[in-house]
Short mmCIF file of C-alpha atoms in Angstrom, two decimals:
data_model
loop_
_atom_site.label_atom_id
_atom_site.label_comp_id
_atom_site.label_asym_id
_atom_site.label_seq_id
_atom_site.Cartn_x
_atom_site.Cartn_y
_atom_site.Cartn_z
CA MET A 60 0.35 0.46 -0.36
CA ALA A 61 2.72 2.02 0.71
CA ILE A 62 4.80 1.81 -3.02
CA PHE A 63 0.85 2.69 -4.01
CA SER A 64 0.77 5.66 -2.29
CA ARG A 65 4.23 7.36 -3.86
CA LEU A 66 3.81 5.76 -6.64
CA PHE A 67 0.23 7.08 -7.49
CA GLY A 68 -0.12 10.03 -4.69
CA SER A 69 0.72 12.69 -6.59
CA ALA A 70 -1.16 12.09 -9.55
CA LYS A 71 -3.54 12.41 -7.34
CA ARG A 72 -2.64 15.69 -5.33
CA PHE A 73 -2.35 17.08 -9.04
CA GLU A 74 -6.37 15.96 -10.36
CA GLN A 75 -7.23 17.89 -6.57
CA ALA A 76 -4.90 20.59 -7.59
CA VAL A 77 -6.63 21.35 -11.93
CA SER A 78 -10.43 20.62 -10.46
CA ASP A 79 -11.00 24.19 -11.46
CA TYR A 80 -8.67 24.92 -13.99
CA PRO A 81 -9.83 27.29 -16.41
CA VAL A 82 -9.93 25.58 -20.06
CA PHE A 83 -7.78 27.54 -22.64
CA ALA A 84 -10.04 27.27 -25.94
CA ALA A 85 -8.29 29.70 -29.13
CA PRO A 86 -10.94 30.67 -31.23
CA HIS A 87 -10.06 28.69 -33.63
CA GLN A 88 -9.31 25.57 -32.99
CA GLY A 89 -7.97 22.48 -35.27
CA GLU A 90 -3.94 22.97 -37.42
CA GLY A 91 -3.02 27.04 -38.19
CA TYR A 92 -2.77 25.99 -41.49
CA LEU A 93 -5.93 24.52 -41.95
CA LEU A 94 -7.56 27.73 -41.07
CA LEU A 95 -8.61 31.09 -43.03
CA PRO A 96 -5.79 33.70 -42.76
CA ALA A 97 -7.63 36.09 -40.79
CA GLN A 98 -8.65 33.30 -38.40
CA ARG A 99 -5.05 32.75 -37.09
CA ARG A 100 -4.69 36.12 -36.51
CA GLU A 101 -7.68 36.21 -34.81
CA ASN A 102 -5.76 32.63 -32.68
CA LEU A 103 -2.78 35.47 -32.27
CA ALA A 104 -4.77 37.71 -30.77
CA SER A 105 -6.75 35.58 -28.38
CA PHE A 106 -3.83 33.97 -27.16
CA LEU A 107 -1.61 37.72 -26.03
CA ASP A 108 -4.46 38.47 -24.97
CA LEU A 109 -4.53 35.43 -22.69
CA LEU A 110 -1.02 35.17 -22.14
CA PRO A 111 -0.51 36.53 -18.37
CA SER A 112 -3.05 34.98 -17.10
CA ARG A 113 -2.27 31.72 -18.55
CA ILE A 114 1.19 31.93 -17.10
CA GLN A 115 0.12 32.83 -13.30
CA LEU A 116 -2.15 30.32 -13.84
CA LEU A 117 0.39 27.51 -14.37
CA GLN A 118 2.75 29.23 -11.49
CA LEU A 119 0.42 29.49 -9.10
CA THR A 120 -1.23 26.09 -9.70
CA MET A 121 2.43 24.74 -9.84
CA LEU A 122 3.90 26.34 -6.15
CA GLU A 123 0.25 24.53 -4.79
CA LEU A 124 1.95 21.50 -5.96
CA GLY A 125 5.09 21.94 -4.67
CA VAL A 126 7.35 23.64 -7.12
CA GLU A 127 8.37 27.23 -8.06
CA LEU A 128 8.96 28.37 -11.23
CA PRO A 129 10.47 32.07 -12.31
CA PRO A 130 8.39 34.74 -13.87
CA PRO A 131 9.81 34.11 -17.34
CA GLU A 132 11.51 37.00 -17.66
CA ALA A 133 14.05 35.24 -14.85
CA ALA A 134 14.28 32.06 -16.90
CA SER A 135 18.21 32.39 -18.47
CA ALA A 136 21.00 29.33 -19.29
CA GLY A 137 21.18 28.87 -15.79
CA SER A 138 18.51 28.63 -14.45
CA ASP A 139 16.99 24.95 -13.39
CA VAL A 140 13.80 26.21 -14.49
CA SER A 141 13.83 22.94 -17.30
CA ARG A 142 14.60 20.50 -14.49
CA LYS A 143 12.12 21.54 -12.57
CA LEU A 144 9.78 21.11 -16.00
CA HIS A 145 11.32 17.01 -16.03
CA ASP A 146 11.15 16.37 -12.42
CA PHE A 147 7.18 17.45 -11.90
CA THR A 148 6.46 15.49 -15.38
CA ARG A 149 8.07 12.48 -14.85
CA SER A 150 7.70 12.64 -11.09
CA THR A 151 3.50 13.52 -11.22
CA LEU A 152 2.28 14.43 -15.13
CA SER A 153 3.09 10.96 -16.15
CA LYS A 154 1.23 9.45 -13.98
CA VAL A 155 -1.73 11.15 -14.59
CA ARG A 156 -4.82 8.77 -16.17
CA GLY A 157 -4.87 9.09 -20.32
CA ILE A 158 -1.94 11.63 -20.31
CA GLU A 159 -0.53 9.77 -23.13
CA ALA A 160 -3.65 9.46 -25.13
CA LEU A 161 -4.33 13.82 -24.18
CA CYS A 162 -0.42 14.88 -25.29
CA ALA A 163 -0.11 12.29 -28.91
CA ARG A 164 0.06 13.22 -31.90
CA GLY A 165 -2.62 15.47 -33.41
CA TRP A 166 -3.46 17.36 -30.94
CA ARG A 167 -4.21 20.51 -31.76
CA THR A 168 -7.30 17.97 -33.69
CA ARG A 169 -9.29 17.20 -31.07
CA THR A 170 -11.95 19.10 -28.95
CA ARG A 171 -11.93 17.98 -25.36
CA ALA A 172 -14.08 18.89 -22.66
CA GLY A 173 -14.58 18.91 -18.47
CA ARG A 174 -11.84 17.19 -16.71
CA ASP A 175 -9.78 16.33 -19.66
CA GLY A 176 -9.81 19.54 -20.92
CA ARG A 177 -8.72 21.12 -17.47
CA VAL A 178 -5.58 18.36 -17.53
CA PHE A 179 -4.77 19.37 -21.40
CA SER A 180 -5.78 23.02 -20.50
CA PHE A 181 -2.52 22.72 -17.97
CA VAL A 182 -0.11 20.67 -20.13
CA HIS A 183 -0.77 23.67 -23.44
CA ASP A 184 0.50 26.32 -20.54
CA ILE A 185 3.68 24.67 -19.33
CA GLY A 186 4.32 25.44 -23.61
CA ILE A 187 2.90 28.91 -23.24
CA TYR A 188 5.20 29.55 -20.27
CA CYS A 189 8.31 27.72 -21.90
CA GLY A 190 7.83 29.88 -24.58
CA THR A 191 7.77 33.18 -22.91
CA CYS A 192 10.57 32.39 -20.57
CA ALA A 193 12.45 32.43 -24.89
CA THR A 194 11.15 35.76 -24.98
CA ASN A 195 13.65 37.34 -22.63
CA ASP A 196 16.87 39.65 -24.80
CA PRO A 197 18.40 37.29 -25.12
CA PRO A 198 17.52 34.93 -26.71
CA GLY A 199 15.10 37.48 -27.94
CA PHE A 200 12.30 35.18 -29.44
CA ALA A 201 8.82 37.01 -30.36
CA TRP A 202 4.99 35.00 -30.42
CA ALA A 203 4.15 34.94 -34.16
CA ILE A 204 2.47 32.15 -36.61
CA ASP A 205 4.77 31.02 -38.60
CA ASP A 206 3.29 32.15 -42.13
CA THR A 207 6.33 30.14 -44.02
CA ARG A 208 4.77 28.42 -47.60
CA TYR A 209 5.45 25.01 -47.21
CA SER A 210 4.45 22.09 -49.55
CA GLU A 211 2.68 19.65 -47.90
CA SER A 212 6.11 18.01 -47.97
CA SER A 213 8.04 20.43 -46.27
CA ARG A 214 5.10 21.22 -44.13
CA MET A 215 6.09 21.65 -40.30
CA ASP A 216 4.13 21.20 -37.13
CA SER A 217 4.86 24.72 -36.73
CA ALA A 218 3.11 26.07 -39.53
CA GLY A 219 -0.45 28.47 -39.41
CA ASN A 220 0.16 27.91 -35.62
CA VAL A 221 0.63 30.64 -32.55
CA VAL A 222 4.84 29.58 -32.10
CA ILE A 223 7.40 31.36 -31.04
CA PHE A 224 9.67 33.72 -34.37
CA LYS A 225 13.42 35.10 -34.75
CA ARG A 226 14.45 37.11 -37.22
CA ILE A 227 18.38 35.97 -37.86
CA PRO A 228 20.61 38.74 -39.23
CA PHE A 229 22.43 36.52 -42.35
CA GLU A 230 23.27 37.40 -45.69
CA PRO A 231 21.64 37.74 -48.62
CA ARG A 232 19.18 38.02 -46.82
CA ALA A 233 17.50 37.08 -43.28
CA ILE A 234 16.19 33.77 -41.86
CA ARG A 235 13.07 33.52 -40.44
CA ARG A 236 13.45 30.94 -38.07
CA PHE A 237 9.63 29.36 -35.90
CA HIS A 238 10.05 26.72 -33.28
CA ASP A 239 6.97 25.08 -32.07
CA VAL A 240 7.53 25.44 -28.33
CA ILE A 241 3.92 24.69 -27.01
CA GLY A 242 4.47 21.15 -29.23
CA TRP A 243 7.53 20.60 -28.15
CA ALA A 244 5.87 20.85 -24.09
CA VAL A 245 3.20 18.69 -24.94
CA TYR A 246 5.35 16.09 -26.53
CA SER A 247 7.75 16.14 -23.29
CA VAL A 248 5.26 14.93 -21.50
CA PHE A 249 3.67 12.57 -24.25
CA ASP A 250 7.36 11.27 -24.44
CA GLU A 251 7.65 10.79 -19.95
CA ALA A 252 4.40 9.31 -19.97
CA ARG A 253 5.61 5.99 -22.85
CA VAL A 254 8.41 6.06 -20.08
CA ALA A 255 5.99 5.28 -17.42
CA GLY A 256 4.20 3.09 -19.35
CA GLY A 257 7.91 1.19 -20.04
CA LYS A 258 7.60 1.87 -23.66
CA THR A 259 10.23 3.94 -24.29
CA ILE A 260 13.73 5.48 -22.97
CA GLY A 261 13.57 8.49 -20.80
CA LYS A 262 15.85 11.40 -21.47
CA VAL A 263 18.28 12.80 -19.16
CA ASN A 264 16.47 15.94 -19.15
CA SER A 265 12.46 16.53 -21.72
CA PHE A 266 13.09 20.19 -21.77
CA LYS A 267 16.86 19.82 -22.72
CA PHE A 268 14.90 22.44 -25.63
CA LEU A 269 14.21 25.30 -23.26
CA ASP A 270 17.54 25.25 -22.02
CA ASP A 271 18.70 25.50 -25.48
CA HIS A 272 16.51 28.01 -26.30
CA LEU A 273 17.78 30.27 -23.38
CA GLU A 274 21.46 29.39 -24.06
CA GLY A 275 20.84 30.73 -27.68
CA GLY A 276 21.13 27.21 -29.78
CA HIS A 277 18.61 28.22 -32.26
CA GLY A 278 19.96 31.72 -33.05
#
């Protein structure tokens, strides 16, 4: 019984902490590249309007669960933010009922309500937090829509979605770099859920992508 309590007690506390967690909902659901340009702009405007409250909500809920996240502007390459997120994901999120399916590829196309909507919104807000950490100067990214004209064969997960963006000076013309950092956070939780289920081998730090951004590894 003691082993059972250690394994699942953290997941139970998590369920209690998110029992009234507000669901994140973009004005227009689905993959961005399938939306109209005006719909993508509305999604970005809504996202930017909600961003401060979603970060505060995540920080308060994490604090309730015993994890103190600094404000995004205080995150740096030398901080332990990625390690905190990794440890929390491994010890708690990976054991939450159904989280692997909630975070599986194609998550933008699925509709969730009630408990599943609250759980996924929490994970989504981790991605919002990570992306906002990268908007410091440096590394100097900003939130944007990836409006690259991809072909069907070359299309990235970032296509038409709210991502972080940076224009990198380069000759003969600047490089536009987009990163689906919310997707990376969601997939990190997915991977750790698979580790917990014995389906794959775990990474040393599943949130290392955040360190890579903060260290300037993406431009």
